Coordinates of C-alpha atoms in Angstrom, one line a residue:
M2 CA -48.2 62.3 13.2
M3 CA -46.0 64.5 15.2
P4 CA -47.5 67.7 16.7
A5 CA -47.7 70.7 14.3
D6 CA -45.1 72.7 16.2
T7 CA -42.4 69.9 15.8
P8 CA -39.3 71.2 14.0
A9 CA -39.5 69.6 10.5
V10 CA -38.1 69.8 7.0
P11 CA -40.7 71.5 4.8
V12 CA -41.9 69.5 1.8
T13 CA -43.3 72.0 -0.8
L14 CA -45.9 70.3 -3.0
V15 CA -46.1 71.9 -6.4
T16 CA -48.5 71.6 -9.3
T17 CA -48.0 72.7 -12.8
A18 CA -50.0 75.8 -11.9
S19 CA -48.3 76.6 -8.6
W20 CA -44.7 75.9 -9.6
T21 CA -43.8 79.3 -10.9
E22 CA -44.8 81.1 -7.7
A23 CA -43.2 78.3 -5.5
E24 CA -39.9 78.5 -7.5
A25 CA -39.8 82.3 -7.1
G26 CA -40.2 81.9 -3.3
L27 CA -37.1 79.7 -2.9
E28 CA -33.8 81.0 -1.7
Q29 CA -31.6 81.7 -4.6
A30 CA -29.2 78.9 -3.9
Q31 CA -32.0 76.4 -3.6
R32 CA -33.6 77.7 -6.8
R33 CA -30.4 77.2 -8.7
F34 CA -29.9 73.7 -7.2
A35 CA -33.5 72.7 -8.3
Q36 CA -32.7 74.1 -11.8
A37 CA -29.5 72.1 -11.9
L38 CA -31.4 69.0 -11.0
G39 CA -33.8 69.6 -13.8
F40 CA -36.8 69.6 -11.4
T41 CA -40.2 70.1 -12.9
P42 CA -43.6 69.8 -11.3
K43 CA -44.6 66.7 -13.1
A44 CA -46.3 64.0 -11.0
G45 CA -43.9 62.2 -8.8
S46 CA -40.8 64.4 -9.4
L47 CA -38.6 64.9 -6.3
A48 CA -35.8 67.3 -5.4
L49 CA -33.9 67.3 -2.1
L50 CA -32.5 70.8 -1.5
P51 CA -29.6 71.4 0.8
G52 CA -29.1 74.3 3.2
P53 CA -25.8 76.3 3.6
D54 CA -24.4 73.7 5.9
G55 CA -25.2 70.8 3.5
T56 CA -28.0 69.3 5.5
L57 CA -31.4 68.7 4.0
A58 CA -33.3 72.0 4.1
R59 CA -36.3 71.6 1.8
V60 CA -38.0 69.0 -0.4
L61 CA -39.8 69.7 -3.6
Y62 CA -42.4 67.2 -4.8
G63 CA -44.4 67.4 -8.0
L64 CA -48.1 66.7 -8.1
G65 CA -48.6 67.3 -11.8
D66 CA -51.8 68.8 -13.2
P67 CA -54.8 68.5 -10.9
E68 CA -57.1 68.9 -13.9
A69 CA -55.6 66.0 -15.7
P70 CA -57.8 62.8 -15.9
T71 CA -54.9 60.7 -14.5
Y72 CA -54.2 63.0 -11.5
D73 CA -53.7 60.9 -8.4
R74 CA -55.0 62.6 -5.2
L75 CA -53.0 60.1 -3.1
L76 CA -49.7 60.8 -4.8
V77 CA -48.2 62.2 -1.6
G78 CA -48.5 58.6 -0.4
K79 CA -45.3 57.8 -2.3
L80 CA -43.2 60.2 -0.2
P81 CA -42.6 58.0 2.9
G82 CA -40.8 55.5 0.7
L83 CA -38.7 58.1 -1.0
L84 CA -37.5 60.3 1.7
P85 CA -34.6 59.7 4.2
E86 CA -35.1 59.3 7.9
G87 CA -36.4 62.5 9.5
I88 CA -39.4 64.6 10.3
F89 CA -41.2 66.4 7.5
R90 CA -44.0 68.9 7.1
L91 CA -46.2 69.2 4.0
E92 CA -46.7 72.7 2.6
N93 CA -48.9 74.0 -0.2
A94 CA -51.1 70.9 -0.4
P95 CA -54.3 71.4 -2.4
D96 CA -56.1 69.6 0.5
P97 CA -53.8 69.3 3.6
A98 CA -55.9 66.7 5.4
E99 CA -56.1 64.5 2.3
A100 CA -52.3 64.8 1.8
A101 CA -51.6 63.8 5.4
L102 CA -53.9 60.8 5.1
A103 CA -52.1 59.8 1.8
W104 CA -48.8 60.0 3.6
L105 CA -50.0 57.9 6.6
M106 CA -51.6 55.2 4.3
G107 CA -48.4 55.2 2.3
S108 CA -46.3 54.6 5.4
Y109 CA -48.1 51.3 6.1
R110 CA -46.0 48.2 6.2
F111 CA -47.1 44.7 7.3
G112 CA -44.3 43.8 9.7
R113 CA -45.6 40.9 11.7
Y114 CA -43.2 38.3 10.3
R115 CA -40.1 40.3 9.4
S116 CA -38.2 43.0 11.1
G117 CA -37.1 46.2 9.4
G118 CA -38.3 47.5 6.1
G119 CA -40.6 50.1 7.5
T120 CA -40.5 53.7 6.4
K121 CA -38.4 56.1 8.5
A122 CA -39.7 59.4 7.3
R123 CA -42.2 60.8 9.8
L124 CA -44.8 63.5 9.3
A125 CA -45.5 66.5 11.4
A126 CA -49.1 67.7 11.2
T127 CA -50.0 70.7 9.1
A128 CA -51.5 73.4 11.3
G129 CA -55.3 73.7 10.9
I130 CA -56.1 70.1 10.0
D131 CA -58.0 67.7 12.2
A132 CA -54.9 65.5 12.9
T133 CA -56.9 63.2 15.2
E134 CA -59.4 62.4 12.5
V135 CA -56.7 61.7 9.9
E136 CA -54.8 59.4 12.3
R137 CA -58.0 57.6 13.2
I138 CA -58.9 56.9 9.6
A139 CA -55.3 55.8 8.8
A140 CA -55.2 53.5 11.9
A141 CA -58.5 51.8 10.9
V142 CA -57.1 51.2 7.4
A143 CA -54.0 49.7 8.9
L144 CA -56.1 47.4 11.2
G145 CA -58.1 46.1 8.2
R146 CA -54.9 45.7 6.0
D147 CA -53.3 43.7 8.8
L148 CA -56.2 41.4 9.0
V149 CA -56.2 40.7 5.2
N150 CA -52.4 40.3 5.1
T151 CA -52.3 37.8 8.0
P152 CA -52.0 34.2 6.6
A153 CA -54.8 31.8 7.4
N154 CA -52.7 29.7 9.8
D155 CA -52.7 32.7 12.1
L156 CA -56.1 34.2 11.2
G157 CA -59.1 31.8 11.4
P158 CA -62.7 32.4 12.5
A159 CA -61.6 32.7 16.1
E160 CA -59.0 35.4 15.3
I161 CA -61.6 37.3 13.3
E162 CA -63.8 37.2 16.4
A163 CA -60.9 38.3 18.5
A164 CA -60.3 41.4 16.3
A165 CA -64.0 42.2 16.5
R166 CA -63.9 41.8 20.3
G167 CA -60.9 44.1 20.5
L168 CA -62.7 46.7 18.5
A169 CA -65.8 46.4 20.7
E170 CA -63.8 46.8 23.9
R171 CA -62.0 49.8 22.6
H172 CA -65.3 51.6 21.6
G173 CA -67.6 50.4 24.3
A174 CA -69.7 48.3 21.9
A175 CA -71.7 45.1 22.7
I176 CA -70.8 41.9 21.0
S177 CA -72.3 38.4 20.9
V178 CA -71.2 35.3 19.0
V179 CA -73.1 32.1 17.9
Q180 CA -70.5 29.4 17.3
G181 CA -70.2 25.8 16.0
D182 CA -73.1 23.5 16.1
A183 CA -75.2 26.2 17.8
L184 CA -75.5 27.7 14.3
A185 CA -77.2 24.6 12.8
S186 CA -80.8 25.5 13.6
N187 CA -80.8 29.3 13.1
F188 CA -77.9 29.9 10.7
P189 CA -77.8 26.7 8.7
L190 CA -75.9 28.0 5.7
I191 CA -73.1 29.4 7.9
H192 CA -72.9 26.1 9.7
A193 CA -72.9 24.0 6.5
V194 CA -70.1 26.1 4.9
G195 CA -67.9 26.1 8.0
V196 CA -68.5 22.7 9.5
A197 CA -65.8 20.8 7.6
S198 CA -63.0 22.8 9.2
P199 CA -61.7 22.0 12.7
R200 CA -61.9 25.7 13.3
A201 CA -65.5 26.3 14.3
P202 CA -67.6 28.7 12.2
R203 CA -69.4 31.6 13.9
L204 CA -71.6 34.6 13.5
I205 CA -70.2 37.7 15.1
D206 CA -72.8 40.4 16.0
L207 CA -71.5 43.8 17.2
T208 CA -73.7 46.7 18.2
W209 CA -72.9 50.3 19.2
G210 CA -74.6 53.6 19.6
P211 CA -77.9 54.9 21.1
A212 CA -80.8 52.6 20.7
D213 CA -83.0 55.4 19.4
A214 CA -80.6 56.5 16.7
P215 CA -80.9 55.6 13.0
R216 CA -80.0 52.0 12.4
V217 CA -77.2 51.0 10.0
T218 CA -76.0 47.5 9.5
L219 CA -72.7 46.4 7.9
V220 CA -72.3 42.8 6.9
G221 CA -68.9 41.5 6.0
K222 CA -67.9 38.1 4.4
G223 CA -65.4 36.5 6.7
V224 CA -64.0 33.4 4.9
A225 CA -60.7 33.0 6.6
F226 CA -59.5 30.7 3.9
D227 CA -61.3 29.3 0.8
T228 CA -60.2 26.0 -0.6
G229 CA -63.3 26.0 -2.8
G230 CA -64.6 23.1 -0.8
L231 CA -65.2 19.8 -2.7
D232 CA -65.2 21.9 -5.9
I233 CA -61.6 22.5 -5.0
K234 CA -59.7 25.4 -6.5
P235 CA -56.5 24.9 -8.5
S236 CA -53.4 25.8 -6.5
S237 CA -52.9 29.0 -8.4
A238 CA -56.4 30.2 -7.4
M239 CA -55.7 29.4 -3.8
L240 CA -52.6 31.5 -3.3
L241 CA -54.4 34.7 -2.3
M242 CA -57.4 33.0 -0.5
K243 CA -56.2 34.4 2.9
K244 CA -57.8 37.6 1.6
D245 CA -61.3 36.0 1.3
M246 CA -62.2 37.7 4.6
G247 CA -61.5 41.1 3.0
G248 CA -65.2 42.0 3.3
A249 CA -65.1 41.4 7.0
A250 CA -61.9 43.5 7.2
A251 CA -63.6 46.3 5.3
A252 CA -66.7 46.2 7.6
L253 CA -64.6 46.3 10.7
A254 CA -62.3 49.1 9.5
A255 CA -65.4 51.2 8.6
A256 CA -66.9 50.4 12.0
D257 CA -63.7 51.5 13.6
M258 CA -63.9 54.9 11.8
V259 CA -67.6 55.4 12.6
M260 CA -67.3 54.5 16.3
G261 CA -64.1 56.5 16.7
A262 CA -65.9 59.6 15.3
G263 CA -68.9 59.2 17.5
L264 CA -71.4 59.4 14.7
R265 CA -75.0 59.5 15.8
L266 CA -76.3 56.2 14.6
R267 CA -77.1 52.7 15.9
L268 CA -74.4 50.6 14.2
R269 CA -74.6 46.9 13.8
V270 CA -71.8 44.8 12.3
L271 CA -72.5 41.2 11.3
I272 CA -69.6 39.0 10.4
P273 CA -70.2 35.3 9.4
A274 CA -66.7 33.9 9.9
V275 CA -65.8 30.4 8.5
E276 CA -63.2 28.4 6.8
N277 CA -64.3 26.6 3.6
A278 CA -62.4 23.4 4.0
V279 CA -62.5 19.8 2.7
S280 CA -63.3 16.9 4.9
G281 CA -65.8 14.0 5.2
N282 CA -68.6 16.3 6.4
A283 CA -68.1 19.1 3.8
F284 CA -71.2 20.2 1.9
R285 CA -71.4 18.8 -1.6
P286 CA -72.4 19.9 -5.1
G287 CA -76.0 18.9 -5.5
D288 CA -76.8 19.1 -1.8
V289 CA -80.0 21.1 -0.9
L290 CA -79.5 23.3 2.1
P291 CA -82.0 25.2 4.2
S292 CA -81.5 28.9 5.0
R293 CA -82.5 31.1 7.8
A294 CA -84.9 32.8 5.4
G295 CA -86.7 29.6 4.8
L296 CA -85.6 29.3 1.2
S297 CA -84.0 26.0 0.1
I298 CA -80.8 26.3 -1.9
E299 CA -79.4 23.7 -4.3
I300 CA -75.6 23.8 -4.3
G301 CA -74.3 24.2 -7.8
N302 CA -70.8 24.9 -6.7
T303 CA -69.2 24.7 -3.2
D304 CA -66.8 27.4 -4.3
A305 CA -69.7 29.9 -4.2
E306 CA -69.7 29.8 -0.4
G307 CA -69.5 33.5 0.4
R308 CA -73.0 34.2 -0.8
L309 CA -74.3 31.4 1.4
I310 CA -72.9 32.7 4.6
L311 CA -73.9 36.3 3.7
A312 CA -77.5 35.1 3.0
D313 CA -78.1 34.0 6.6
A314 CA -76.4 37.2 8.0
L315 CA -78.5 39.4 5.6
T316 CA -81.7 37.7 6.7
L317 CA -80.9 38.5 10.3
A318 CA -80.0 42.1 9.3
D319 CA -83.2 42.6 7.3
A320 CA -85.4 41.4 10.1
D321 CA -84.1 44.2 12.4
G322 CA -85.6 46.8 10.0
P323 CA -82.5 49.0 9.6
E324 CA -82.5 52.2 7.6
L325 CA -79.5 51.0 5.6
I326 CA -77.7 47.7 5.0
L327 CA -74.3 47.6 3.3
D328 CA -72.6 44.3 2.6
Y329 CA -69.0 43.7 1.7
S330 CA -67.4 40.6 0.1
T331 CA -64.6 39.3 -2.1
L332 CA -67.4 37.5 -4.0
T333 CA -66.8 37.0 -7.7
G334 CA -64.1 36.8 -10.3
A335 CA -66.6 38.1 -12.7
A336 CA -66.5 41.5 -11.0
R337 CA -62.7 41.6 -11.4
V338 CA -62.9 40.6 -15.0
A339 CA -65.3 43.5 -15.6
L340 CA -63.7 46.2 -13.5
G341 CA -60.2 45.0 -12.5
P342 CA -58.7 45.0 -9.0
D343 CA -59.0 48.7 -8.2
L344 CA -62.7 49.2 -8.8
P345 CA -65.2 47.3 -6.6
A346 CA -68.5 46.6 -8.1
F347 CA -71.5 48.2 -6.4
F348 CA -75.1 47.1 -6.6
T349 CA -78.3 48.6 -5.4
E350 CA -81.9 49.2 -6.4
D351 CA -82.0 52.5 -4.5
E352 CA -81.1 55.4 -6.8
A353 CA -80.6 57.9 -3.9
L354 CA -78.2 55.4 -2.2
A355 CA -76.4 54.9 -5.5
E356 CA -75.8 58.6 -5.9
A357 CA -74.7 59.1 -2.3
V358 CA -72.3 56.1 -2.5
A359 CA -70.7 57.5 -5.7
Q360 CA -70.2 60.9 -4.2
A361 CA -68.7 59.4 -1.0
G362 CA -66.3 57.4 -3.1
R363 CA -65.1 60.5 -4.8
T364 CA -64.8 62.4 -1.5
A365 CA -62.8 59.6 0.1
I366 CA -60.8 58.7 -3.0
D367 CA -62.2 55.2 -2.5
P368 CA -63.8 54.5 -5.9
I369 CA -66.5 52.1 -6.9
W370 CA -68.5 51.4 -10.1
R371 CA -72.2 50.8 -10.1
M372 CA -73.3 47.6 -11.9
P373 CA -76.9 46.8 -12.8
L374 CA -79.2 44.5 -10.7
H375 CA -80.8 43.2 -13.9
A376 CA -83.9 41.4 -12.5
P377 CA -84.5 39.1 -15.5
Y378 CA -81.1 37.4 -14.8
A379 CA -82.6 36.1 -11.6
S380 CA -84.0 33.2 -13.7
L381 CA -80.4 32.0 -14.1
L382 CA -80.5 30.9 -10.5
D383 CA -83.6 28.7 -11.0
S384 CA -83.4 25.2 -9.6
K385 CA -85.5 22.1 -10.5
V386 CA -85.3 20.8 -6.9
A387 CA -85.0 23.8 -4.6
D388 CA -86.1 27.4 -4.4
L389 CA -82.9 28.6 -6.0
N390 CA -79.4 27.5 -6.9
N391 CA -76.4 29.2 -5.4
V392 CA -74.8 29.7 -8.9
S393 CA -76.2 30.6 -12.3
G394 CA -76.5 28.0 -15.0
G395 CA -74.0 29.5 -17.4
P396 CA -70.8 31.6 -17.7
F397 CA -72.6 35.0 -18.0
A398 CA -73.2 37.9 -15.6
G399 CA -71.7 36.2 -12.6
A400 CA -71.4 39.3 -10.5
I401 CA -74.9 40.3 -11.2
T402 CA -76.4 36.9 -10.4
A403 CA -74.5 36.8 -7.2
A404 CA -75.9 40.2 -6.2
L405 CA -79.4 39.1 -7.2
F406 CA -78.9 36.0 -5.0
L407 CA -78.1 38.2 -2.0
R408 CA -81.0 40.5 -2.7
R409 CA -83.4 37.6 -2.0
F410 CA -82.3 37.6 1.6
A411 CA -82.9 41.3 2.4
P412 CA -86.2 42.0 0.7
K413 CA -87.6 44.5 3.2
T414 CA -84.7 46.9 3.2
K415 CA -84.9 49.2 0.2
A416 CA -81.6 50.9 1.0
H417 CA -79.4 47.8 0.6
G418 CA -76.0 48.2 -1.1
H419 CA -73.7 45.3 -2.1
F420 CA -70.0 45.8 -2.6
D421 CA -68.1 43.1 -4.6
L422 CA -64.5 43.9 -3.9
Y423 CA -61.0 42.5 -4.5
G424 CA -59.5 43.4 -1.2
W425 CA -55.9 43.4 -2.5
N426 CA -53.5 45.8 -4.2
P427 CA -51.6 43.7 -6.8
S428 CA -48.9 46.3 -7.0
T429 CA -47.8 49.3 -5.0
K430 CA -49.5 52.6 -5.8
P431 CA -49.3 55.9 -3.9
G432 CA -50.9 55.4 -0.5
R433 CA -51.7 51.8 -1.4
P434 CA -48.9 49.4 -0.7
E435 CA -49.0 46.0 -2.4
G436 CA -51.1 43.6 -0.3
G437 CA -54.3 43.7 1.6
E438 CA -56.6 46.6 1.1
V439 CA -59.9 47.6 2.8
Q440 CA -61.6 48.9 -0.3
T441 CA -64.9 50.8 0.4
A442 CA -64.2 51.3 4.1
R443 CA -63.3 54.9 3.8
L444 CA -66.2 55.4 1.4
T445 CA -68.5 54.0 4.0
Y446 CA -67.2 56.3 6.6
A447 CA -67.6 59.3 4.3
L448 CA -71.2 58.2 3.4
L449 CA -72.2 57.8 7.0
K450 CA -70.5 61.0 8.2
A451 CA -72.3 63.0 5.5
R452 CA -75.7 61.4 6.6
Y453 CA -75.2 61.3 10.4
G454 CA -72.9 64.2 11.2
G455 CA -69.6 64.3 13.0

C-alpha cells in the first residue's frame, strides 16, 4: 500500500443503508452523473465519476446489504481488477482494515511464467488502520498461493524446504531437516511414501519463539505431486495434484503471519515433504508398514498417502507435549463432496477449540465447517494383518475415517484440530483469484492472535 497521505482518487463504498447520505454528499455534477448511469448500491455496482476537467475524480462502489445472508465481506477485492491504472483510497468502509486486506488479496496474480496481466490500480492506506499488519497478512497469503500455484517440475520437496528455510531466515527461526534414507528408521511412513521419487523425501522442522512460551505446533501435508502411487490416479484426477502440498502452504503462510506479528508463543512447524511417485521401489497395496508411533499399517490404497506422512509428523508433534496441534491437508475427496471447495472440514474432540476456531473463521473471513469425529467409525479402519488400515473398508465417511486415522497418532494432545481443505479456488471470487489458496491460514493467525496477544 502507498502511504496514507499519498494523493489518491477516493473510492466511496456504499451500502443500501448509507447510499442516501453518500449521494447527498456528492457534488451536484457527480450526483447527476451517477443518476444518469443508473448507479445503485447493489453489491458490485461501479460508477466512475469525472471531475470538471474530465479526469477521474471519484469512484462509487456498491456493497449491497450487510445484513443479507449473501453479503460478501471481501467484495472490495473485485476492485483492483475493475479500476484503471492509478492510486485509490477507500472511504466509508464498514471495516477499513478488512477492506484494505480484501483489495490486496484481490490484487494477487501468479506471474512467474508470464509477463503482464497484473492489476495496475494501487491502494493508498486509509488513515488509522494498521497498514503494516494488513500488508503482512496479504504477503503471507501471496507466499502460500505462489507455492500452491507453482507446478511440480519447479516445486518438489527440496523447493518446499527452500521456502521454509527462507521463512526461517527472515524471522530468525531455527530449522532442521531429516532427508532421504535417514528417514527410514525414525520416520518410516514418510520414507516409504517418498522413496519412489528421485526427489528425496524429507521432514522439515522449524521452531521459533521463546522456549518458555506456550507451545503450538502446525503440521502441513507437503505432497509436491501425487500420482496416486501404484493405485494410480486417472489423468483427470492428476491435473491439480500440484496443489497436494496445499496443507504445507497453509501452515507456512500462517507461520509467516504469526512470526511477523511477534506473538508470544513457541511455534513449531512440521512439514513432511514428499512426491508420491511410481517406480520399482514404490510402496504397494497390501504392504504392511511400520510407523514412528509403533503401529503397523496395512496399505489399502497407495493414493491415501497424505495421512501416512502426517501420521509420523503428528507422532513427533505429540511427543513434545504442545498446548495445541493444528494439522492442514488436502486429504479427502469426501470432504469436498460434503462441503464443496470453499469450506474446509474441521475435526476436533475439544469443544473449546471448536468454538474458538469457528469464531476465528468468522473474524478472518476464512470459513470452516466442523465435522464429527464419530468414534464408532474407527472400526472401518480395522485390519486383519496389522494394527490398522490406511483406508476404510467401504465408500462411506471417508473424511471422518481419515480424521480418526490421524487422531491415533496424537493421542496425548487434547487440543488437536485437523483441517481437510481443498487449497484451490475453482473460479475467481472477490479477494480470491482462481488458483491456489491458503485456506485456514488467516483463521489460524486470528485464533493464535486472540489467544497469545499481538
